[in-house]
Short mmCIF file of C-alpha atoms and ligand atoms in Angstrom, two decimals:
data_model
loop_
_atom_site.label_atom_id
_atom_site.label_comp_id
_atom_site.label_asym_id
_atom_site.label_seq_id
_atom_site.Cartn_x
_atom_site.Cartn_y
_atom_site.Cartn_z
CA UNK A 7 8.56 -34.57 0.41
CA UNK A 8 9.90 -36.43 3.39
CA UNK A 9 13.46 -35.79 4.48
CA UNK A 10 15.46 -39.00 4.48
CA UNK A 11 17.77 -39.43 7.39
CA UNK A 12 21.35 -39.81 6.20
CA UNK A 13 22.18 -41.93 9.22
CA UNK A 14 20.05 -45.02 8.62
CA UNK A 15 20.71 -48.23 10.49
CA UNK A 16 22.89 -50.90 8.91
CA UNK A 17 25.59 -48.52 7.69
CA UNK A 18 29.23 -49.05 8.56
CA UNK A 19 30.85 -46.58 10.95
CA UNK A 20 33.08 -45.31 8.11
CA UNK A 21 30.02 -44.54 5.96
CA UNK A 22 28.36 -42.72 8.80
CA UNK A 23 31.50 -40.64 9.38
CA UNK A 24 31.76 -39.76 5.69
CA UNK A 25 28.05 -38.99 5.66
CA UNK A 26 28.28 -36.63 8.60
CA UNK A 27 31.39 -34.99 7.10
CA UNK A 28 29.41 -34.24 3.95
CA UNK A 29 26.53 -32.92 6.02
CA UNK A 30 28.84 -30.67 8.05
CA UNK A 31 30.38 -29.34 4.83
CA UNK A 32 26.92 -28.65 3.49
CA UNK A 33 25.82 -26.91 6.70
CA UNK A 34 28.95 -24.72 6.68
CA UNK A 35 28.28 -23.79 3.10
CA UNK A 36 24.79 -22.55 3.97
CA UNK A 37 26.09 -20.80 7.07
CA UNK A 38 28.54 -18.79 4.96
CA UNK A 39 25.97 -18.05 2.29
CA UNK A 40 23.37 -16.90 4.81
CA UNK A 41 25.78 -14.69 6.74
CA UNK A 42 26.70 -13.02 3.44
CA UNK A 43 22.98 -12.59 2.66
CA UNK A 44 22.37 -10.99 6.01
CA UNK A 45 25.47 -8.85 6.56
CA UNK A 46 26.47 -7.96 3.01
CA UNK A 47 28.87 -6.49 2.05
CA UNK A 48 31.12 -8.49 4.34
CA UNK A 49 34.81 -9.50 4.34
CA UNK A 50 36.43 -12.89 5.06
CA UNK A 51 37.52 -12.03 8.58
CA UNK A 52 33.95 -11.12 9.54
CA UNK A 53 32.54 -14.24 7.86
CA UNK A 54 35.10 -16.48 9.55
CA UNK A 55 34.28 -14.96 12.93
CA UNK A 56 30.50 -15.22 12.46
CA UNK A 57 30.64 -18.82 11.20
CA UNK A 58 33.53 -19.99 13.37
CA UNK A 59 35.45 -21.40 10.39
CA UNK A 60 39.17 -21.69 9.68
CA UNK A 61 40.86 -19.87 6.78
CA UNK A 62 41.26 -22.84 4.45
CA UNK A 63 37.72 -24.18 4.91
CA UNK A 64 36.33 -20.71 4.34
CA UNK A 65 38.46 -20.16 1.22
CA UNK A 66 37.20 -23.41 -0.22
CA UNK A 67 33.55 -22.50 0.45
CA UNK A 68 33.94 -18.97 -0.92
CA UNK A 69 35.53 -20.31 -4.13
CA UNK A 70 32.72 -22.83 -4.50
CA UNK A 71 29.96 -20.24 -3.94
CA UNK A 72 31.66 -17.83 -6.35
CA UNK A 73 31.90 -20.50 -9.05
CA UNK A 74 28.23 -21.30 -8.58
CA UNK A 75 27.48 -17.58 -9.01
CA UNK A 76 25.72 -17.46 -5.67
CA UNK A 77 28.04 -14.76 -4.33
CA UNK A 78 30.18 -12.06 -5.92
CA UNK A 79 33.17 -9.93 -5.02
CA UNK A 80 32.29 -6.26 -4.79
CA UNK A 81 35.49 -4.35 -4.15
CA UNK A 82 37.42 -3.86 -0.94
CA UNK A 83 36.71 -2.46 2.50
CA UNK A 84 38.51 0.78 3.33
CA UNK A 85 41.78 0.28 5.12
CA UNK A 86 42.06 1.22 8.77
CA UNK A 87 45.75 0.63 9.17
CA UNK A 88 45.70 -3.04 8.19
CA UNK A 89 45.36 -4.64 4.77
CA UNK A 90 42.42 -3.91 2.56
CA UNK A 91 39.94 -6.78 2.60
CA UNK A 92 37.84 -8.10 -0.27
CA UNK A 93 34.12 -7.70 0.22
CA UNK A 94 31.47 -10.21 -0.73
CA UNK A 95 27.80 -9.88 -1.58
CA UNK A 96 25.06 -12.30 -2.41
CA UNK A 97 24.26 -12.45 -6.14
CA UNK A 98 20.75 -10.99 -6.21
CA UNK A 99 20.42 -11.90 -9.91
CA UNK A 100 20.64 -15.62 -9.18
CA UNK A 101 16.94 -15.80 -9.97
CA UNK A 102 13.56 -14.16 -9.50
CA UNK A 103 10.85 -14.63 -6.90
CA UNK A 104 7.11 -13.93 -7.07
CA UNK A 105 5.53 -12.55 -3.91
CA UNK A 106 1.78 -12.30 -3.32
CA UNK A 107 -0.12 -10.67 -0.46
CA UNK A 108 -3.82 -11.44 -0.18
CA UNK A 109 -5.76 -8.68 1.57
CA UNK A 110 -9.48 -8.38 2.26
CA UNK A 111 -10.32 -6.59 -1.00
CA UNK A 112 -7.18 -6.82 -3.12
CA UNK A 113 -4.10 -8.83 -3.94
CA UNK A 114 -0.68 -7.25 -4.28
CA UNK A 115 1.76 -9.12 -6.50
CA UNK A 116 5.44 -8.44 -6.98
CA UNK A 117 8.49 -9.89 -8.63
CA UNK A 118 11.66 -9.49 -6.61
CA UNK A 119 15.33 -10.29 -6.97
CA UNK A 120 17.00 -12.84 -4.70
CA UNK A 121 17.64 -10.17 -2.07
CA UNK A 122 13.83 -9.86 -1.90
CA UNK A 123 14.01 -6.31 -3.28
CA UNK A 124 10.90 -5.50 -5.29
CA UNK A 125 11.48 -5.09 -9.04
CA UNK A 126 7.87 -4.42 -10.02
CA UNK A 127 4.45 -4.76 -8.40
CA UNK A 128 0.78 -4.84 -9.32
CA UNK A 129 -2.44 -4.47 -7.32
CA UNK A 130 -5.68 -6.20 -8.31
CA UNK A 131 -8.95 -5.54 -6.50
CA UNK A 132 -11.76 -8.02 -5.80
CA UNK A 133 -15.06 -8.00 -3.96
CA UNK A 134 -14.97 -8.69 -0.21
CA UNK A 135 -15.62 -12.40 0.58
CA UNK A 136 -14.83 -13.52 -2.99
CA UNK A 137 -14.34 -17.26 -3.43
CA UNK A 138 -10.85 -18.80 -3.40
CA UNK A 139 -11.21 -19.72 -7.09
CA UNK A 140 -11.79 -16.12 -8.12
CA UNK A 141 -8.80 -14.90 -6.11
CA UNK A 142 -6.49 -17.71 -7.28
CA UNK A 143 -7.35 -16.91 -10.90
CA UNK A 144 -6.49 -13.26 -10.26
CA UNK A 145 -3.16 -14.36 -8.76
CA UNK A 146 -2.31 -16.58 -11.74
CA UNK A 147 -3.33 -13.93 -14.27
CA UNK A 148 -1.41 -11.27 -12.29
CA UNK A 149 1.79 -13.33 -12.25
CA UNK A 150 1.56 -13.95 -16.02
CA UNK A 151 1.08 -10.24 -16.72
CA UNK A 152 3.86 -9.13 -14.37
CA UNK A 153 6.41 -11.57 -15.82
CA UNK A 154 5.45 -10.61 -19.36
CA UNK A 155 5.54 -6.86 -18.68
CA UNK A 156 9.05 -7.15 -17.26
CA UNK A 157 10.17 -9.37 -20.14
CA UNK A 158 11.36 -12.16 -17.87
CA UNK A 159 11.49 -15.92 -18.37
CA UNK A 160 9.52 -18.37 -16.22
CA UNK A 161 12.66 -20.48 -15.90
CA UNK A 162 14.16 -17.66 -13.80
CA UNK A 163 11.43 -17.92 -11.14
CA UNK A 164 12.72 -19.82 -8.11
CA UNK A 165 9.45 -19.87 -6.22
CA UNK A 166 6.18 -18.16 -5.32
CA UNK A 167 5.54 -16.90 -1.78
CA UNK A 168 1.95 -16.19 -0.70
CA UNK A 169 0.91 -14.27 2.41
CA UNK A 170 -2.63 -14.38 3.77
CA UNK A 171 -4.54 -13.80 6.98
CA UNK A 172 -5.81 -16.76 8.98
CA UNK A 173 -4.59 -20.09 10.29
CA UNK A 174 -2.18 -21.64 7.84
CA UNK A 175 -0.64 -25.08 7.46
CA UNK A 176 2.69 -24.03 5.98
CA UNK A 177 3.89 -27.57 5.30
CA UNK A 178 0.88 -28.33 3.13
CA UNK A 179 0.32 -24.79 1.83
CA UNK A 180 -3.27 -24.76 3.08
CA UNK A 181 -5.25 -21.86 4.52
CA UNK A 182 -7.12 -23.82 7.21
CA UNK A 183 -9.38 -20.93 8.10
CA UNK A 184 -9.44 -17.21 7.42
CA UNK A 185 -12.44 -15.54 8.98
CA UNK A 186 -11.44 -12.22 7.33
CA UNK A 187 -11.62 -13.80 3.85
CA UNK A 188 -14.42 -16.23 4.77
CA UNK A 189 -12.30 -19.21 3.58
CA UNK A 190 -11.91 -22.69 4.98
CA UNK A 191 -9.48 -25.46 3.94
CA UNK A 192 -8.18 -23.73 0.84
CA UNK A 193 -5.28 -25.66 -0.74
CA UNK A 194 -3.87 -22.48 -2.16
CA UNK A 195 -0.30 -23.67 -2.86
CA UNK A 196 -1.59 -26.59 -4.93
CA UNK A 197 -4.16 -24.41 -6.76
CA UNK A 198 -1.49 -21.90 -7.80
CA UNK A 199 1.24 -24.46 -8.47
CA UNK A 200 -0.91 -26.37 -10.97
CA UNK A 201 -0.40 -23.49 -13.36
CA UNK A 202 3.34 -23.13 -12.88
CA UNK A 203 4.94 -26.55 -13.19
CA UNK A 204 8.03 -27.14 -11.09
CA UNK A 205 7.87 -23.76 -9.38
CA UNK A 206 7.48 -24.32 -5.62
CA UNK A 207 4.82 -22.34 -3.75
CA UNK A 208 5.06 -21.38 -0.06
CA UNK A 209 2.36 -19.90 2.18
CA UNK A 210 2.47 -18.08 5.52
CA UNK A 211 0.54 -15.55 7.58
CA UNK A 212 0.83 -11.86 6.60
CA UNK A 213 2.43 -10.70 9.81
CA UNK A 214 5.02 -13.50 9.71
CA UNK A 215 6.00 -12.28 6.25
CA UNK A 216 6.51 -8.77 7.56
CA UNK A 217 8.55 -10.20 10.41
CA UNK A 218 10.80 -12.11 8.00
CA UNK A 219 11.56 -8.73 6.42
CA UNK A 220 12.36 -7.34 9.89
CA UNK A 221 14.61 -10.34 10.58
CA UNK A 222 16.60 -9.97 7.37
CA UNK A 223 16.42 -6.26 6.63
CA UNK A 224 15.50 -4.54 9.87
CA UNK A 225 15.58 -5.30 13.59
CA UNK A 226 16.89 -8.85 13.10
CA UNK A 227 20.30 -7.40 12.29
CA UNK A 228 20.62 -6.36 15.93
CA UNK A 229 18.09 -8.29 18.01
CA UNK A 230 17.20 -11.94 18.41
CA UNK A 231 14.16 -11.78 20.70
CA UNK A 232 11.47 -9.35 19.71
CA UNK A 233 7.80 -9.03 18.84
CA UNK A 234 6.18 -7.43 15.81
CA UNK A 235 2.65 -6.05 16.23
CA UNK A 236 0.70 -4.89 13.18
CA UNK A 237 -1.98 -2.27 13.65
CA UNK A 238 -4.73 -1.21 11.30
CA UNK A 239 -7.66 -3.11 9.80
CA UNK A 240 -6.81 -5.95 12.21
CA UNK A 241 -4.29 -6.68 14.93
CA UNK A 242 -1.43 -9.09 14.20
CA UNK A 243 1.48 -10.44 16.19
CA UNK A 244 4.62 -12.34 15.32
CA UNK A 245 6.98 -13.73 17.95
CA UNK A 246 10.72 -13.91 17.26
CA UNK A 247 12.85 -16.11 19.47
CA UNK A 248 16.54 -16.69 18.71
CA UNK A 249 16.21 -15.13 15.23
CA UNK A 250 13.35 -17.48 14.37
CA UNK A 251 9.61 -17.02 14.19
CA UNK A 252 7.80 -19.05 16.83
CA UNK A 253 4.94 -20.96 15.20
CA UNK A 254 3.31 -22.94 18.01
CA UNK A 255 1.66 -26.35 17.77
CA UNK A 256 -0.20 -26.07 14.44
CA UNK A 257 1.52 -22.93 13.15
CA UNK A 258 -0.96 -20.46 14.60
CA UNK A 259 1.06 -18.76 17.36
CA UNK A 260 0.48 -15.02 17.58
CA UNK A 261 -3.33 -14.79 17.53
CA UNK A 262 -3.05 -12.14 20.16
CA UNK A 263 -5.83 -10.15 18.46
CA UNK A 264 -8.19 -12.91 19.54
CA UNK A 265 -7.31 -12.88 23.22
CA UNK A 266 -10.26 -11.72 25.31
CA UNK A 267 -10.09 -8.17 26.66
CA UNK A 268 -13.77 -7.54 27.44
CA UNK A 269 -15.92 -10.30 28.91
CA UNK A 270 -19.12 -10.54 26.79
CA UNK A 271 -17.78 -7.74 24.57
CA UNK A 272 -18.24 -7.17 20.84
CA UNK A 273 -18.75 -10.28 18.73
CA UNK A 274 -15.60 -10.94 16.66
CA UNK A 275 -15.41 -12.31 13.10
CA UNK A 276 -13.51 -15.30 14.60
CA UNK A 277 -16.66 -16.36 16.48
CA UNK A 278 -15.57 -15.39 20.00
CA UNK A 279 -16.70 -12.34 21.95
CA UNK A 280 -14.67 -9.46 23.35
CA UNK A 281 -11.48 -10.09 21.31
CA UNK A 282 -8.73 -7.46 21.56
CA UNK A 283 -8.92 -6.97 17.78
CA UNK A 284 -12.46 -5.62 18.23
CA UNK A 285 -11.07 -2.89 20.54
CA UNK A 286 -7.51 -2.14 19.41
CA UNK A 287 -7.98 -1.85 15.64
CA UNK A 288 -10.25 -0.31 13.01
CA UNK A 289 -12.99 -2.68 14.19
CA UNK A 290 -13.35 -0.54 17.30
CA UNK A 291 -14.16 2.51 15.18
CA UNK A 292 -16.78 0.52 13.31
CA UNK A 293 -18.33 -0.94 16.47
CA UNK A 294 -18.13 1.94 18.91
CA UNK A 295 -18.28 4.71 16.30
CA UNK A 296 -21.66 3.59 15.05
CA UNK A 297 -22.95 3.39 18.63
CA UNK A 298 -21.79 6.89 19.49
CA UNK A 299 -22.60 8.70 16.25
CA UNK A 300 -26.02 9.97 17.40
CA UNK A 301 -24.43 11.56 20.48
CA UNK A 302 -22.10 13.63 18.26
CA UNK A 303 -24.37 15.43 15.77
CA UNK A 304 -21.52 17.76 14.74
CA UNK A 305 -19.14 14.95 13.84
CA UNK A 306 -17.91 14.97 10.23
CA UNK A 307 -17.13 11.25 10.21
CA UNK A 308 -18.43 9.71 6.98
CA UNK A 309 -16.94 6.26 7.45
CA UNK A 310 -15.03 4.39 10.12
CA UNK A 311 -11.95 3.40 8.15
CA UNK A 312 -8.75 3.86 10.18
CA UNK A 313 -7.31 6.63 8.03
CA UNK A 314 -10.64 8.52 7.79
CA UNK A 315 -11.03 8.52 11.58
CA UNK A 316 -7.38 9.63 11.98
CA UNK A 317 -7.82 12.48 9.49
CA UNK A 318 -10.96 13.74 11.19
CA UNK A 319 -9.25 13.48 14.58
CA UNK A 320 -6.49 15.72 13.30
CA UNK A 321 -9.09 18.26 12.21
CA UNK A 322 -10.43 18.30 15.78
CA UNK A 323 -13.49 16.06 15.38
CA UNK A 324 -14.53 15.13 18.93
CA UNK A 325 -15.93 11.71 18.14
CA UNK A 326 -12.87 10.77 16.08
CA UNK A 327 -10.57 11.88 18.90
CA UNK A 328 -12.54 9.91 21.47
CA UNK A 329 -12.39 6.77 19.30
CA UNK A 330 -8.63 7.10 18.76
CA UNK A 331 -8.01 7.68 22.48
CA UNK A 332 -10.07 4.67 23.56
CA UNK A 333 -8.65 2.40 20.85
CA UNK A 334 -5.10 3.33 21.88
CA UNK A 335 -5.84 2.61 25.54
CA UNK A 336 -6.83 -0.95 24.61
CA UNK A 337 -3.78 -1.20 22.35
CA UNK A 338 -1.47 -0.03 25.14
CA UNK A 339 -2.94 -2.58 27.55
CA UNK A 340 -2.61 -5.31 24.93
CA UNK A 341 1.05 -4.48 24.40
CA UNK A 342 1.64 -4.35 28.16
CA UNK A 343 0.20 -7.88 28.36
CA UNK A 344 2.58 -9.00 25.60
CA UNK A 345 5.59 -7.51 27.37
CA UNK A 346 4.58 -9.23 30.59
CA UNK A 347 4.09 -12.56 28.80
CA UNK A 348 7.20 -12.67 26.62
CA UNK A 349 9.74 -10.30 28.20
CA UNK A 350 10.96 -9.27 24.71
CA UNK A 351 13.91 -6.96 24.11
CA UNK A 352 11.66 -4.77 21.99
CA UNK A 353 8.24 -4.54 20.43
CA UNK A 354 8.11 -3.26 16.84
CA UNK A 355 4.90 -1.60 15.68
CA UNK A 356 4.00 -1.88 12.00
CA UNK A 357 1.00 -1.87 9.67
CA UNK A 358 -1.09 0.76 7.91
CA UNK A 359 -2.41 2.17 11.20
CA UNK A 360 1.12 3.40 11.93
CA UNK A 361 0.80 5.96 9.13
CA UNK A 362 -1.22 7.95 11.66
CA UNK A 363 0.81 6.94 14.70
CA UNK A 364 1.45 10.53 15.82
CA UNK A 365 -2.15 10.54 17.08
CA UNK A 366 -1.78 7.67 19.51
CA UNK A 367 1.81 6.50 19.96
CA UNK A 368 2.49 8.63 23.04
CA UNK A 369 -0.58 7.31 24.84
CA UNK A 370 0.20 3.70 23.87
CA UNK A 371 3.76 4.06 25.17
CA UNK A 372 2.63 5.58 28.47
CA UNK A 373 0.45 2.55 29.14
CA UNK A 374 2.74 -0.15 27.75
CA UNK A 375 5.86 1.20 29.49
CA UNK A 376 4.09 0.84 32.83
CA UNK A 377 4.52 -2.93 33.12
CA UNK A 378 5.75 -5.70 35.40
CA UNK A 379 9.36 -5.30 34.27
CA UNK A 380 9.50 -1.50 34.39
CA UNK A 381 8.88 -1.74 38.13
CA UNK A 382 12.08 -3.77 38.38
CA UNK A 383 13.89 -1.13 36.27
CA UNK A 384 13.98 -3.38 33.21
CA UNK A 385 12.90 -1.36 30.21
CA UNK A 386 11.35 -2.74 27.02
CA UNK A 387 11.62 -0.65 23.86
CA UNK A 388 8.51 0.10 21.86
CA UNK A 389 9.62 1.11 18.36
CA UNK A 390 8.01 2.06 15.08
CA UNK A 391 9.15 -0.16 12.20
CA UNK A 392 11.66 1.53 9.91
CA UNK A 393 10.60 -0.62 6.96
CA UNK A 394 8.04 0.64 4.48
CA UNK A 395 5.00 -1.06 2.95
CA UNK A 396 7.11 -3.11 0.55
CA UNK A 397 8.27 -5.12 3.60
CA UNK A 398 5.18 -7.33 3.22
CA UNK A 399 6.19 -8.27 -0.32
CA UNK A 400 9.82 -8.69 0.70
CA UNK A 401 8.54 -11.10 3.35
CA UNK A 402 6.61 -13.15 0.79
CA UNK A 403 9.79 -13.42 -1.27
CA UNK A 404 11.91 -14.30 1.78
CA UNK A 405 9.61 -17.26 2.44
CA UNK A 406 10.89 -18.70 -0.82
CA UNK A 407 14.50 -17.54 -0.61
CA UNK A 408 15.01 -18.73 2.96
CA UNK A 409 13.62 -22.11 2.05
CA UNK A 410 16.03 -22.48 -0.87
CA UNK A 411 19.03 -21.58 1.28
CA UNK A 412 18.05 -23.42 4.41
CA UNK A 413 20.79 -25.71 5.73
CA UNK A 414 19.66 -29.35 5.25
CA UNK A 415 19.61 -30.05 8.99
CA UNK A 416 16.91 -27.42 9.51
CA UNK A 417 14.71 -28.65 6.69
CA UNK A 418 11.17 -29.17 7.84
CA UNK A 419 9.52 -32.50 7.35
CA UNK A 420 6.64 -32.28 4.88
CA UNK A 421 3.84 -34.68 5.62
ZN1 LIG B 626 -11.62 -12.89 17.58
#
């Protein structure tokens, strides 16, 4: 759907002025709604300050949003000498959202409210490197079962948000290439949408979904320039600049896992050699662990999954400890490179690998904190995400919700 410009040639000046007035009104309406979504519960004084709006304009917008049942009054803020102020919240029951995360061997599906809080979820496994058709059918079947189980109506669903690994064309809803899944040019939005008429489907990269959750529910409440790095089976990065995810030329910004750290190093699933992901994630355990196994006859390592290696390391297994130490050295250097490239306020670490962070976080910090900026007494915080695993699903839902409540001026052009 192409966005029509409201300021086409041939219009009289009066029409243009009325047109822009309408647009400004519309933009203010979304501004108010989104500040309530982000800072709820919030009173009028705070909204007016955040949106830079006068009392009468704000009153009009609040009445309108209340009548449309998009926001609700939820009591009053406690008095601190002055008058008590009414508090407003977003109406999370305005509709439902379906969120889907595609992983290497399973999909996780959830239905959420309009605050992106998970109401119910379901996991469905599949064989590694399954075809897109198989996985899409599992998604469709999973959505049907989840909606039915929770006794909800399809008319309540405002959209479906899908998160996947790989290079994604968000405008067209296409997974251009995912070397983890072994997929190329998969028109996933269209394939899913066919089965759910009129329900829009949105697609983005896993880590960007997690970062949307950080923006709306976590670090984004305080910071506008930060990075999110996910650690575990792979290595992901999302770049936040001025409260927005930076997408790059074709939407692929953040493939930091595929920057080269070892010349002629391990062959990566992406096709290159020596990628950071091969050294600073579970892949390192699989590559290096197998090489070293014969030198450690007493090692109890049975597999090279992240959590298995971490557990054995905690029990004192020498090989496991060596692998963790070396992996975290590469990770620390990778994060140092990120800090030097982006000068972020903070770097948030997330992902399943962080469940075992006590084994490596100190070492990673030691390396990452020794960077270009630290020598000029500028410190960069390295923090563990405070969100839990449901943040991925929240992110999938936020893809949909943010799109619905995006001010018209920011609407992206769909080709
Ligand atoms: Zn690679």
